[in-house]
mmCIF file with all atom_site columns, C-alpha atoms in Angstrom:
data_model
loop_
_atom_site.group_PDB
_atom_site.id
_atom_site.type_symbol
_atom_site.label_atom_id
_atom_site.label_alt_id
_atom_site.label_comp_id
_atom_site.label_asym_id
_atom_site.label_entity_id
_atom_site.label_seq_id
_atom_site.pdbx_PDB_ins_code
_atom_site.Cartn_x
_atom_site.Cartn_y
_atom_site.Cartn_z
_atom_site.occupancy
_atom_site.B_iso_or_equiv
_atom_site.pdbx_formal_charge
_atom_site.auth_seq_id
_atom_site.auth_comp_id
_atom_site.auth_asym_id
_atom_site.auth_atom_id
_atom_site.pdbx_PDB_model_num
ATOM 1   C CA . MET A 1 1   ? 0.000  0.000   0.000   1.00 92.00 ? 18  MET A CA 1
ATOM 2   C CA . ILE A 1 2   ? 1.387  3.368   -0.992  1.00 95.00 ? 19  ILE A CA 1
ATOM 3   C CA . ARG A 1 3   ? -0.095 6.755   -0.190  1.00 96.00 ? 20  ARG A CA 1
ATOM 4   C CA . ILE A 1 4   ? 0.992  9.668   -2.354  1.00 97.00 ? 21  ILE A CA 1
ATOM 5   C CA . ASP A 1 5   ? 0.424  13.315  -1.444  1.00 95.00 ? 22  ASP A CA 1
ATOM 6   C CA . LYS A 1 6   ? -1.728 15.168  -3.934  1.00 97.00 ? 23  LYS A CA 1
ATOM 7   C CA . GLY A 1 7   ? 1.151  17.595  -4.519  1.00 97.00 ? 24  GLY A CA 1
ATOM 8   C CA . LEU A 1 8   ? 3.545  14.830  -5.573  1.00 98.00 ? 25  LEU A CA 1
ATOM 9   C CA . PHE A 1 9   ? 0.887  13.208  -7.740  1.00 98.00 ? 26  PHE A CA 1
ATOM 10  C CA . ASP A 1 10  ? 0.278  16.561  -9.448  1.00 97.00 ? 27  ASP A CA 1
ATOM 11  C CA . GLU A 1 11  ? 4.030  16.903  -10.082 1.00 98.00 ? 28  GLU A CA 1
ATOM 12  C CA . MET A 1 12  ? 4.098  13.481  -11.733 1.00 98.00 ? 29  MET A CA 1
ATOM 13  C CA . VAL A 1 13  ? 1.067  14.247  -13.906 1.00 98.00 ? 30  VAL A CA 1
ATOM 14  C CA . ALA A 1 14  ? 2.479  17.647  -14.883 1.00 98.00 ? 31  ALA A CA 1
ATOM 15  C CA . HIS A 1 15  ? 5.754  15.974  -15.899 1.00 98.00 ? 32  HIS A CA 1
ATOM 16  C CA . GLY A 1 16  ? 3.761  13.412  -17.871 1.00 98.00 ? 33  GLY A CA 1
ATOM 17  C CA . LEU A 1 17  ? 1.693  16.014  -19.694 1.00 98.00 ? 34  LEU A CA 1
ATOM 18  C CA . SER A 1 18  ? 4.717  18.188  -20.465 1.00 98.00 ? 35  SER A CA 1
ATOM 19  C CA . ASN A 1 19  ? 6.440  15.219  -22.134 1.00 98.00 ? 36  ASN A CA 1
ATOM 20  C CA . LEU A 1 20  ? 3.594  14.387  -24.489 1.00 98.00 ? 37  LEU A CA 1
ATOM 21  C CA . PRO A 1 21  ? 3.524  12.941  -27.086 1.00 98.00 ? 38  PRO A CA 1
ATOM 22  C CA . ASN A 1 22  ? 6.329  10.922  -25.479 1.00 98.00 ? 39  ASN A CA 1
ATOM 23  C CA . GLU A 1 23  ? 6.291  8.827   -22.358 1.00 98.00 ? 40  GLU A CA 1
ATOM 24  C CA . ALA A 1 24  ? 7.627  10.485  -19.212 1.00 98.00 ? 41  ALA A CA 1
ATOM 25  C CA . CYS A 1 25  ? 9.494  8.868   -16.331 1.00 98.00 ? 42  CYS A CA 1
ATOM 26  C CA . GLY A 1 26  ? 10.909 9.588   -12.907 1.00 98.00 ? 43  GLY A CA 1
ATOM 27  C CA . VAL A 1 27  ? 11.660 8.368   -9.419  1.00 98.00 ? 44  VAL A CA 1
ATOM 28  C CA . LEU A 1 28  ? 9.693  8.835   -6.251  1.00 98.00 ? 45  LEU A CA 1
ATOM 29  C CA . ALA A 1 29  ? 12.034 8.904   -3.273  1.00 98.00 ? 46  ALA A CA 1
ATOM 30  C CA . GLY A 1 30  ? 10.722 7.932   0.108   1.00 97.00 ? 47  GLY A CA 1
ATOM 31  C CA . LYS A 1 31  ? 11.551 7.821   3.742   1.00 96.00 ? 48  LYS A CA 1
ATOM 32  C CA . GLU A 1 32  ? 10.254 4.929   5.839   1.00 93.00 ? 49  GLU A CA 1
ATOM 33  C CA . GLY A 1 33  ? 7.841  3.980   3.086   1.00 91.00 ? 50  GLY A CA 1
ATOM 34  C CA . ARG A 1 34  ? 6.393  7.471   2.714   1.00 95.00 ? 51  ARG A CA 1
ATOM 35  C CA . PRO A 1 35  ? 6.979  9.394   -0.561  1.00 97.00 ? 52  PRO A CA 1
ATOM 36  C CA . VAL A 1 36  ? 8.944  12.591  0.042   1.00 97.00 ? 53  VAL A CA 1
ATOM 37  C CA . LYS A 1 37  ? 10.291 13.833  -3.279  1.00 98.00 ? 54  LYS A CA 1
ATOM 38  C CA . PHE A 1 38  ? 9.637  13.345  -6.981  1.00 98.00 ? 55  PHE A CA 1
ATOM 39  C CA . PHE A 1 39  ? 12.649 13.385  -9.319  1.00 98.00 ? 56  PHE A CA 1
ATOM 40  C CA . PRO A 1 40  ? 11.494 13.909  -12.913 1.00 98.00 ? 57  PRO A CA 1
ATOM 41  C CA . MET A 1 41  ? 13.866 12.141  -15.303 1.00 98.00 ? 58  MET A CA 1
ATOM 42  C CA . THR A 1 42  ? 14.605 12.663  -18.969 1.00 98.00 ? 59  THR A CA 1
ATOM 43  C CA . ASN A 1 43  ? 13.257 9.870   -21.160 1.00 98.00 ? 60  ASN A CA 1
ATOM 44  C CA . ALA A 1 44  ? 16.398 9.022   -23.156 1.00 98.00 ? 61  ALA A CA 1
ATOM 45  C CA . ASP A 1 45  ? 14.277 7.065   -25.652 1.00 98.00 ? 62  ASP A CA 1
ATOM 46  C CA . GLY A 1 46  ? 12.254 10.182  -26.473 1.00 98.00 ? 63  GLY A CA 1
ATOM 47  C CA . SER A 1 47  ? 9.443  7.866   -27.528 1.00 98.00 ? 64  SER A CA 1
ATOM 48  C CA . PRO A 1 48  ? 5.661  7.621   -27.133 1.00 97.00 ? 65  PRO A CA 1
ATOM 49  C CA . LEU A 1 49  ? 6.072  3.851   -26.726 1.00 97.00 ? 66  LEU A CA 1
ATOM 50  C CA . THR A 1 50  ? 9.068  3.340   -24.427 1.00 98.00 ? 67  THR A CA 1
ATOM 51  C CA . TYR A 1 51  ? 11.085 5.050   -21.731 1.00 98.00 ? 68  TYR A CA 1
ATOM 52  C CA . ARG A 1 52  ? 14.628 4.775   -20.433 1.00 98.00 ? 69  ARG A CA 1
ATOM 53  C CA . PHE A 1 53  ? 16.120 6.950   -17.709 1.00 98.00 ? 70  PHE A CA 1
ATOM 54  C CA . GLU A 1 54  ? 18.840 9.194   -19.096 1.00 98.00 ? 71  GLU A CA 1
ATOM 55  C CA . PRO A 1 55  ? 21.921 7.388   -17.713 1.00 97.00 ? 72  PRO A CA 1
ATOM 56  C CA . LYS A 1 56  ? 23.879 10.292  -16.232 1.00 97.00 ? 73  LYS A CA 1
ATOM 57  C CA . GLU A 1 57  ? 20.802 11.767  -14.572 1.00 97.00 ? 74  GLU A CA 1
ATOM 58  C CA . SER A 1 58  ? 19.998 8.325   -13.287 1.00 97.00 ? 75  SER A CA 1
ATOM 59  C CA . LEU A 1 59  ? 23.365 8.033   -11.513 1.00 97.00 ? 76  LEU A CA 1
ATOM 60  C CA . ARG A 1 60  ? 23.078 11.545  -10.089 1.00 97.00 ? 77  ARG A CA 1
ATOM 61  C CA . VAL A 1 61  ? 19.591 10.939  -8.701  1.00 97.00 ? 78  VAL A CA 1
ATOM 62  C CA . TRP A 1 62  ? 20.637 7.530   -7.373  1.00 94.00 ? 79  TRP A CA 1
ATOM 63  C CA . ASN A 1 63  ? 23.523 9.074   -5.465  1.00 94.00 ? 80  ASN A CA 1
ATOM 64  C CA . GLU A 1 64  ? 21.360 11.913  -4.208  1.00 96.00 ? 81  GLU A CA 1
ATOM 65  C CA . ILE A 1 65  ? 18.731 9.489   -2.911  1.00 96.00 ? 82  ILE A CA 1
ATOM 66  C CA . GLU A 1 66  ? 21.435 7.550   -1.102  1.00 92.00 ? 83  GLU A CA 1
ATOM 67  C CA . ASP A 1 67  ? 23.189 10.658  0.250   1.00 93.00 ? 84  ASP A CA 1
ATOM 68  C CA . GLU A 1 68  ? 19.916 12.073  1.568   1.00 95.00 ? 85  GLU A CA 1
ATOM 69  C CA . GLY A 1 69  ? 19.122 8.794   3.322   1.00 96.00 ? 86  GLY A CA 1
ATOM 70  C CA . PHE A 1 70  ? 16.060 8.282   1.129   1.00 97.00 ? 87  PHE A CA 1
ATOM 71  C CA . GLU A 1 71  ? 14.979 5.056   -0.508  1.00 96.00 ? 88  GLU A CA 1
ATOM 72  C CA . GLN A 1 72  ? 13.950 4.530   -4.100  1.00 96.00 ? 89  GLN A CA 1
ATOM 73  C CA . LEU A 1 73  ? 10.309 4.014   -3.283  1.00 97.00 ? 90  LEU A CA 1
ATOM 74  C CA . ALA A 1 74  ? 8.835  3.992   -6.783  1.00 98.00 ? 91  ALA A CA 1
ATOM 75  C CA . ILE A 1 75  ? 9.708  4.174   -10.456 1.00 98.00 ? 92  ILE A CA 1
ATOM 76  C CA . PHE A 1 76  ? 7.176  6.246   -12.333 1.00 98.00 ? 93  PHE A CA 1
ATOM 77  C CA . HIS A 1 77  ? 6.283  6.344   -16.007 1.00 98.00 ? 94  HIS A CA 1
ATOM 78  C CA . THR A 1 78  ? 3.359  7.269   -18.186 1.00 98.00 ? 95  THR A CA 1
ATOM 79  C CA . HIS A 1 79  ? 1.438  5.371   -20.788 1.00 98.00 ? 96  HIS A CA 1
ATOM 80  C CA . THR A 1 80  ? 0.259  7.806   -23.407 1.00 97.00 ? 97  THR A CA 1
ATOM 81  C CA . HIS A 1 81  ? -2.448 5.758   -25.129 1.00 95.00 ? 98  HIS A CA 1
ATOM 82  C CA . THR A 1 82  ? -2.942 2.609   -23.102 1.00 96.00 ? 99  THR A CA 1
ATOM 83  C CA . GLU A 1 83  ? -4.165 1.604   -19.663 1.00 97.00 ? 100 GLU A CA 1
ATOM 84  C CA . ALA A 1 84  ? -2.002 1.983   -16.556 1.00 98.00 ? 101 ALA A CA 1
ATOM 85  C CA . TYR A 1 85  ? -0.856 -1.625  -16.463 1.00 98.00 ? 102 TYR A CA 1
ATOM 86  C CA . PRO A 1 86  ? 2.679  -3.028  -16.976 1.00 98.00 ? 103 PRO A CA 1
ATOM 87  C CA . SER A 1 87  ? 3.234  -3.889  -20.627 1.00 98.00 ? 104 SER A CA 1
ATOM 88  C CA . VAL A 1 88  ? 5.285  -6.862  -21.786 1.00 97.00 ? 105 VAL A CA 1
ATOM 89  C CA . THR A 1 89  ? 8.172  -4.419  -22.311 1.00 97.00 ? 106 THR A CA 1
ATOM 90  C CA . ASP A 1 90  ? 7.738  -3.059  -18.767 1.00 98.00 ? 107 ASP A CA 1
ATOM 91  C CA . ARG A 1 91  ? 7.958  -6.544  -17.315 1.00 97.00 ? 108 ARG A CA 1
ATOM 92  C CA . LYS A 1 92  ? 10.863 -7.649  -19.496 1.00 97.00 ? 109 LYS A CA 1
ATOM 93  C CA . ARG A 1 93  ? 12.973 -4.557  -18.851 1.00 97.00 ? 110 ARG A CA 1
ATOM 94  C CA . ALA A 1 94  ? 12.314 -4.703  -15.122 1.00 98.00 ? 111 ALA A CA 1
ATOM 95  C CA . MET A 1 95  ? 14.446 -7.857  -15.044 1.00 97.00 ? 112 MET A CA 1
ATOM 96  C CA . TRP A 1 96  ? 18.167 -7.626  -14.390 1.00 96.00 ? 113 TRP A CA 1
ATOM 97  C CA . ALA A 1 97  ? 20.203 -8.313  -17.564 1.00 93.00 ? 114 ALA A CA 1
ATOM 98  C CA . ASP A 1 98  ? 18.017 -11.037 -19.117 1.00 88.00 ? 115 ASP A CA 1
ATOM 99  C CA . SER A 1 99  ? 17.749 -12.944 -15.846 1.00 93.00 ? 116 SER A CA 1
ATOM 100 C CA . ASP A 1 100 ? 14.424 -13.852 -14.245 1.00 95.00 ? 117 ASP A CA 1
ATOM 101 C CA . GLN A 1 101 ? 15.256 -11.644 -11.261 1.00 96.00 ? 118 GLN A CA 1
ATOM 102 C CA . PRO A 1 102 ? 13.783 -8.160  -11.039 1.00 97.00 ? 119 PRO A CA 1
ATOM 103 C CA . SER A 1 103 ? 16.329 -5.371  -10.631 1.00 97.00 ? 120 SER A CA 1
ATOM 104 C CA . PHE A 1 104 ? 14.109 -3.683  -8.043  1.00 96.00 ? 121 PHE A CA 1
ATOM 105 C CA . PRO A 1 105 ? 11.939 -6.220  -6.236  1.00 93.00 ? 122 PRO A CA 1
ATOM 106 C CA . ASP A 1 106 ? 11.191 -3.782  -3.408  1.00 93.00 ? 123 ASP A CA 1
ATOM 107 C CA . THR A 1 107 ? 10.360 -0.783  -5.564  1.00 97.00 ? 124 THR A CA 1
ATOM 108 C CA . TYR A 1 108 ? 6.858  0.120   -6.657  1.00 98.00 ? 125 TYR A CA 1
ATOM 109 C CA . TYR A 1 109 ? 6.199  0.756   -10.303 1.00 98.00 ? 126 TYR A CA 1
ATOM 110 C CA . LEU A 1 110 ? 3.733  3.622   -10.674 1.00 98.00 ? 127 LEU A CA 1
ATOM 111 C CA . ILE A 1 111 ? 2.063  3.962   -14.031 1.00 98.00 ? 128 ILE A CA 1
ATOM 112 C CA . VAL A 1 112 ? -0.056 6.934   -14.970 1.00 98.00 ? 129 VAL A CA 1
ATOM 113 C CA . SER A 1 113 ? -2.243 6.525   -18.008 1.00 98.00 ? 130 SER A CA 1
ATOM 114 C CA . LEU A 1 114 ? -2.789 9.731   -19.953 1.00 98.00 ? 131 LEU A CA 1
ATOM 115 C CA . GLU A 1 115 ? -5.175 8.032   -22.359 1.00 96.00 ? 132 GLU A CA 1
ATOM 116 C CA . ASP A 1 116 ? -7.714 10.589  -21.173 1.00 95.00 ? 133 ASP A CA 1
ATOM 117 C CA . ARG A 1 117 ? -5.581 13.712  -20.765 1.00 94.00 ? 134 ARG A CA 1
ATOM 118 C CA . ALA A 1 118 ? -8.160 15.318  -18.502 1.00 94.00 ? 135 ALA A CA 1
ATOM 119 C CA . ALA A 1 119 ? -8.466 12.303  -16.186 1.00 96.00 ? 136 ALA A CA 1
ATOM 120 C CA . PRO A 1 120 ? -5.087 10.650  -15.514 1.00 97.00 ? 137 PRO A CA 1
ATOM 121 C CA . VAL A 1 121 ? -5.310 7.173   -13.990 1.00 98.00 ? 138 VAL A CA 1
ATOM 122 C CA . LEU A 1 122 ? -2.671 6.076   -11.465 1.00 98.00 ? 139 LEU A CA 1
ATOM 123 C CA . ARG A 1 123 ? -2.017 2.431   -10.583 1.00 98.00 ? 140 ARG A CA 1
ATOM 124 C CA . ALA A 1 124 ? 0.790  0.810   -8.575  1.00 98.00 ? 141 ALA A CA 1
ATOM 125 C CA . PHE A 1 125 ? 2.527  -2.526  -9.037  1.00 98.00 ? 142 PHE A CA 1
ATOM 126 C CA . ARG A 1 126 ? 5.472  -4.599  -8.062  1.00 98.00 ? 143 ARG A CA 1
ATOM 127 C CA . ILE A 1 127 ? 7.262  -6.582  -10.721 1.00 98.00 ? 144 ILE A CA 1
ATOM 128 C CA . LEU A 1 128 ? 8.423  -9.890  -9.314  1.00 97.00 ? 145 LEU A CA 1
ATOM 129 C CA . ASP A 1 129 ? 10.475 -12.941 -10.330 1.00 97.00 ? 146 ASP A CA 1
ATOM 130 C CA . GLY A 1 130 ? 10.030 -13.857 -13.955 1.00 96.00 ? 147 GLY A CA 1
ATOM 131 C CA . GLY A 1 131 ? 8.166  -10.614 -14.623 1.00 96.00 ? 148 GLY A CA 1
ATOM 132 C CA . ALA A 1 132 ? 5.079  -11.530 -12.600 1.00 97.00 ? 149 ALA A CA 1
ATOM 133 C CA . VAL A 1 133 ? 2.929  -8.518  -11.748 1.00 98.00 ? 150 VAL A CA 1
ATOM 134 C CA . SER A 1 134 ? 1.390  -7.808  -8.380  1.00 98.00 ? 151 SER A CA 1
ATOM 135 C CA . GLU A 1 135 ? -0.997 -4.888  -8.208  1.00 98.00 ? 152 GLU A CA 1
ATOM 136 C CA . GLU A 1 136 ? -0.695 -2.820  -5.045  1.00 98.00 ? 153 GLU A CA 1
ATOM 137 C CA . ASP A 1 137 ? -3.093 -0.425  -3.358  1.00 97.00 ? 154 ASP A CA 1
ATOM 138 C CA . VAL A 1 138 ? -2.395 3.223   -4.022  1.00 97.00 ? 155 VAL A CA 1
ATOM 139 C CA . THR A 1 139 ? -4.168 6.264   -2.650  1.00 97.00 ? 156 THR A CA 1
ATOM 140 C CA . ILE A 1 140 ? -3.722 9.937   -3.410  1.00 96.00 ? 157 ILE A CA 1
ATOM 141 C CA . GLY A 1 141 ? -3.942 12.452  -0.618  1.00 90.00 ? 158 GLY A CA 1
ATOM 142 C CA . MET B 2 1   ? 50.385 -3.694  -11.937 1.00 52.00 ? 1   MET B CA 1
ATOM 143 C CA . SER B 2 2   ? 47.071 -2.025  -11.587 1.00 48.00 ? 2   SER B CA 1
ATOM 144 C CA . GLU B 2 3   ? 45.741 -0.715  -8.285  1.00 58.00 ? 3   GLU B CA 1
ATOM 145 C CA . PRO B 2 4   ? 42.403 -1.470  -6.628  1.00 82.00 ? 4   PRO B CA 1
ATOM 146 C CA . ILE B 2 5   ? 39.432 0.518   -7.826  1.00 96.00 ? 5   ILE B CA 1
ATOM 147 C CA . ARG B 2 6   ? 36.159 0.931   -5.987  1.00 96.00 ? 6   ARG B CA 1
ATOM 148 C CA . VAL B 2 7   ? 33.124 -0.614  -7.582  1.00 97.00 ? 7   VAL B CA 1
ATOM 149 C CA . LYS B 2 8   ? 29.677 0.474   -6.483  1.00 96.00 ? 8   LYS B CA 1
ATOM 150 C CA . LEU B 2 9   ? 27.208 -2.361  -6.893  1.00 96.00 ? 9   LEU B CA 1
ATOM 151 C CA . PRO B 2 10  ? 23.471 -2.126  -7.550  1.00 95.00 ? 10  PRO B CA 1
ATOM 152 C CA . THR B 2 11  ? 21.284 -3.759  -4.882  1.00 93.00 ? 11  THR B CA 1
ATOM 153 C CA . ILE B 2 12  ? 20.574 -6.739  -7.150  1.00 95.00 ? 12  ILE B CA 1
ATOM 154 C CA . LEU B 2 13  ? 24.290 -7.680  -7.280  1.00 96.00 ? 13  LEU B CA 1
ATOM 155 C CA . ARG B 2 14  ? 25.164 -7.147  -3.628  1.00 96.00 ? 14  ARG B CA 1
ATOM 156 C CA . LYS B 2 15  ? 24.099 -10.658 -2.683  1.00 96.00 ? 15  LYS B CA 1
ATOM 157 C CA . HIS B 2 16  ? 27.096 -11.966 -4.646  1.00 96.00 ? 16  HIS B CA 1
ATOM 158 C CA . ALA B 2 17  ? 29.417 -9.859  -2.497  1.00 97.00 ? 17  ALA B CA 1
ATOM 159 C CA . GLY B 2 18  ? 28.070 -10.706 0.941   1.00 96.00 ? 18  GLY B CA 1
ATOM 160 C CA . GLY B 2 19  ? 25.720 -7.722  0.864   1.00 96.00 ? 19  GLY B CA 1
ATOM 161 C CA . GLU B 2 20  ? 28.489 -5.161  0.378   1.00 96.00 ? 20  GLU B CA 1
ATOM 162 C CA . PRO B 2 21  ? 27.513 -2.060  -1.626  1.00 94.00 ? 21  PRO B CA 1
ATOM 163 C CA . LEU B 2 22  ? 31.147 -1.212  -2.414  1.00 96.00 ? 22  LEU B CA 1
ATOM 164 C CA . VAL B 2 23  ? 33.897 -3.643  -3.379  1.00 97.00 ? 23  VAL B CA 1
ATOM 165 C CA . ASP B 2 24  ? 37.445 -3.368  -4.687  1.00 96.00 ? 24  ASP B CA 1
ATOM 166 C CA . ALA B 2 25  ? 38.594 -4.738  -8.002  1.00 96.00 ? 25  ALA B CA 1
ATOM 167 C CA . GLU B 2 26  ? 41.628 -4.441  -10.240 1.00 95.00 ? 26  GLU B CA 1
ATOM 168 C CA . GLY B 2 27  ? 42.124 -3.814  -13.911 1.00 95.00 ? 27  GLY B CA 1
ATOM 169 C CA . SER B 2 28  ? 43.245 -1.162  -16.339 1.00 96.00 ? 28  SER B CA 1
ATOM 170 C CA . THR B 2 29  ? 40.026 -1.182  -18.352 1.00 97.00 ? 29  THR B CA 1
ATOM 171 C CA . VAL B 2 30  ? 36.372 -1.657  -17.445 1.00 98.00 ? 30  VAL B CA 1
ATOM 172 C CA . ARG B 2 31  ? 36.469 -5.051  -19.152 1.00 97.00 ? 31  ARG B CA 1
ATOM 173 C CA . GLU B 2 32  ? 39.419 -6.191  -17.013 1.00 97.00 ? 32  GLU B CA 1
ATOM 174 C CA . LEU B 2 33  ? 37.757 -4.800  -13.925 1.00 97.00 ? 33  LEU B CA 1
ATOM 175 C CA . LEU B 2 34  ? 34.549 -6.763  -14.585 1.00 97.00 ? 34  LEU B CA 1
ATOM 176 C CA . SER B 2 35  ? 36.593 -9.867  -15.248 1.00 96.00 ? 35  SER B CA 1
ATOM 177 C CA . ASP B 2 36  ? 38.447 -9.426  -11.944 1.00 96.00 ? 36  ASP B CA 1
ATOM 178 C CA . LEU B 2 37  ? 35.126 -8.859  -10.184 1.00 96.00 ? 37  LEU B CA 1
ATOM 179 C CA . GLU B 2 38  ? 33.817 -12.096 -11.681 1.00 96.00 ? 38  GLU B CA 1
ATOM 180 C CA . SER B 2 39  ? 36.829 -14.044 -10.394 1.00 97.00 ? 39  SER B CA 1
ATOM 181 C CA . ARG B 2 40  ? 36.277 -12.642 -6.900  1.00 96.00 ? 40  ARG B CA 1
ATOM 182 C CA . TYR B 2 41  ? 32.500 -13.106 -6.897  1.00 97.00 ? 41  TYR B CA 1
ATOM 183 C CA . PRO B 2 42  ? 31.528 -15.785 -9.422  1.00 95.00 ? 42  PRO B CA 1
ATOM 184 C CA . GLY B 2 43  ? 28.274 -15.028 -11.218 1.00 94.00 ? 43  GLY B CA 1
ATOM 185 C CA . ILE B 2 44  ? 28.295 -11.321 -10.421 1.00 95.00 ? 44  ILE B CA 1
ATOM 186 C CA . THR B 2 45  ? 28.848 -10.171 -14.005 1.00 94.00 ? 45  THR B CA 1
ATOM 187 C CA . LYS B 2 46  ? 26.614 -12.792 -15.621 1.00 91.00 ? 46  LYS B CA 1
ATOM 188 C CA . ASN B 2 47  ? 24.982 -11.257 -18.718 1.00 90.00 ? 47  ASN B CA 1
ATOM 189 C CA . VAL B 2 48  ? 26.543 -7.869  -17.970 1.00 94.00 ? 48  VAL B CA 1
ATOM 190 C CA . VAL B 2 49  ? 28.954 -8.638  -20.776 1.00 93.00 ? 49  VAL B CA 1
ATOM 191 C CA . THR B 2 50  ? 27.045 -10.175 -23.685 1.00 91.00 ? 50  THR B CA 1
ATOM 192 C CA . PRO B 2 51  ? 28.189 -13.326 -25.520 1.00 88.00 ? 51  PRO B CA 1
ATOM 193 C CA . GLU B 2 52  ? 29.378 -10.956 -28.285 1.00 91.00 ? 52  GLU B CA 1
ATOM 194 C CA . GLY B 2 53  ? 31.618 -9.235  -25.752 1.00 91.00 ? 53  GLY B CA 1
ATOM 195 C CA . GLY B 2 54  ? 29.687 -5.972  -25.463 1.00 94.00 ? 54  GLY B CA 1
ATOM 196 C CA . LEU B 2 55  ? 28.009 -4.301  -22.539 1.00 96.00 ? 55  LEU B CA 1
ATOM 197 C CA . HIS B 2 56  ? 24.401 -5.414  -21.992 1.00 96.00 ? 56  HIS B CA 1
ATOM 198 C CA . ARG B 2 57  ? 22.002 -2.867  -23.458 1.00 94.00 ? 57  ARG B CA 1
ATOM 199 C CA . PHE B 2 58  ? 20.144 -2.383  -20.179 1.00 96.00 ? 58  PHE B CA 1
ATOM 200 C CA . VAL B 2 59  ? 23.120 -2.214  -17.855 1.00 97.00 ? 59  VAL B CA 1
ATOM 201 C CA . ASN B 2 60  ? 24.844 1.114   -17.250 1.00 98.00 ? 60  ASN B CA 1
ATOM 202 C CA . VAL B 2 61  ? 28.468 1.342   -16.172 1.00 98.00 ? 61  VAL B CA 1
ATOM 203 C CA . TYR B 2 62  ? 30.022 4.630   -15.119 1.00 98.00 ? 62  TYR B CA 1
ATOM 204 C CA . VAL B 2 63  ? 33.607 5.635   -14.472 1.00 98.00 ? 63  VAL B CA 1
ATOM 205 C CA . ASN B 2 64  ? 33.213 8.313   -11.831 1.00 96.00 ? 64  ASN B CA 1
ATOM 206 C CA . ASP B 2 65  ? 30.269 10.317  -13.205 1.00 93.00 ? 65  ASP B CA 1
ATOM 207 C CA . GLU B 2 66  ? 30.663 9.388   -16.864 1.00 97.00 ? 66  GLU B CA 1
ATOM 208 C CA . ASP B 2 67  ? 28.626 6.786   -18.716 1.00 97.00 ? 67  ASP B CA 1
ATOM 209 C CA . VAL B 2 68  ? 31.179 4.465   -20.348 1.00 97.00 ? 68  VAL B CA 1
ATOM 210 C CA . ARG B 2 69  ? 29.056 4.350   -23.519 1.00 96.00 ? 69  ARG B CA 1
ATOM 211 C CA . TYR B 2 70  ? 30.251 7.911   -24.122 1.00 95.00 ? 70  TYR B CA 1
ATOM 212 C CA . LEU B 2 71  ? 33.850 6.953   -23.305 1.00 96.00 ? 71  LEU B CA 1
ATOM 213 C CA . GLY B 2 72  ? 35.382 3.767   -24.616 1.00 95.00 ? 72  GLY B CA 1
ATOM 214 C CA . SER B 2 73  ? 32.654 1.357   -23.484 1.00 95.00 ? 73  SER B CA 1
ATOM 215 C CA . LEU B 2 74  ? 34.291 -1.738  -21.960 1.00 97.00 ? 74  LEU B CA 1
ATOM 216 C CA . GLU B 2 75  ? 37.720 -0.571  -23.138 1.00 97.00 ? 75  GLU B CA 1
ATOM 217 C CA . THR B 2 76  ? 37.460 2.621   -21.068 1.00 98.00 ? 76  THR B CA 1
ATOM 218 C CA . ASN B 2 77  ? 40.587 3.053   -18.962 1.00 97.00 ? 77  ASN B CA 1
ATOM 219 C CA . VAL B 2 78  ? 40.313 3.013   -15.199 1.00 97.00 ? 78  VAL B CA 1
ATOM 220 C CA . GLN B 2 79  ? 42.879 3.904   -12.608 1.00 95.00 ? 79  GLN B CA 1
ATOM 221 C CA . ASN B 2 80  ? 43.513 4.007   -8.907  1.00 94.00 ? 80  ASN B CA 1
ATOM 222 C CA . GLY B 2 81  ? 41.076 6.339   -7.186  1.00 94.00 ? 81  GLY B CA 1
ATOM 223 C CA . ASP B 2 82  ? 38.320 5.871   -9.746  1.00 96.00 ? 82  ASP B CA 1
ATOM 224 C CA . THR B 2 83  ? 34.879 4.766   -8.674  1.00 97.00 ? 83  THR B CA 1
ATOM 225 C CA . VAL B 2 84  ? 33.076 2.518   -11.114 1.00 98.00 ? 84  VAL B CA 1
ATOM 226 C CA . SER B 2 85  ? 29.309 2.291   -10.667 1.00 98.00 ? 85  SER B CA 1
ATOM 227 C CA . ILE B 2 86  ? 27.088 -0.397  -12.117 1.00 98.00 ? 86  ILE B CA 1
ATOM 228 C CA . LEU B 2 87  ? 23.369 0.339   -12.366 1.00 97.00 ? 87  LEU B CA 1
ATOM 229 C CA . PRO B 2 88  ? 20.395 -1.221  -14.083 1.00 97.00 ? 88  PRO B CA 1
ATOM 230 C CA . ALA B 2 89  ? 19.134 0.953   -16.920 1.00 97.00 ? 89  ALA B CA 1
ATOM 231 C CA . VAL B 2 90  ? 15.631 1.826   -15.756 1.00 98.00 ? 90  VAL B CA 1
ATOM 232 C CA . ALA B 2 91  ? 13.443 1.254   -18.773 1.00 98.00 ? 91  ALA B CA 1
ATOM 233 C CA . GLY B 2 92  ? 10.134 -0.032  -20.000 1.00 98.00 ? 92  GLY B CA 1
ATOM 234 C CA . GLY B 2 93  ? 7.371  0.569   -22.443 1.00 96.00 ? 93  GLY B CA 1
#
């Protein structure tokens, strides 16, 4: 179960909308399971169909999260024309280097669908061994 | 002889190194460093280097703050005092 402040949710949606027509991505840092800061990331793929954190930004944010004593609570991305559910690509790329082990078993994956621009839909998941998907409760506010 | 270099491991690989986030390795290039790491912690670099000898598309390796893809990839030189970081490329569709 993850509870996200309205302010952080609005930041994620704003980042998503500003990246259209492409997918947007980012990291939600947390402290003791509670989201504290959203790091918008550059989508290095620059694509409406895929995302990839820009590598240098990714390292910088990683180090900052560690230095601040935060945890990487969630990885966020948008779907521009489909529902907020992990795609085959999402599940495949969540695995470490072609193994059946997820790179981030303890991190939530937050997907915001912008299919209806005026009514973004947020859902939360974990991606587990072999790319299995577990939907998690998420509340805003 | 090359000197030890610090390697920062992603969480997923720490189990190979007794849970350590930072380990030492030796080598004069990233490729040699990964090979040394593998000999110290068997299995740790599995699939990081592809069968063709390149860096896996969804693994990022940095020398200090630089992505090795913009340097010399696996042939990038490393030296004493460098920190090499390995991170999963965060990606999806």
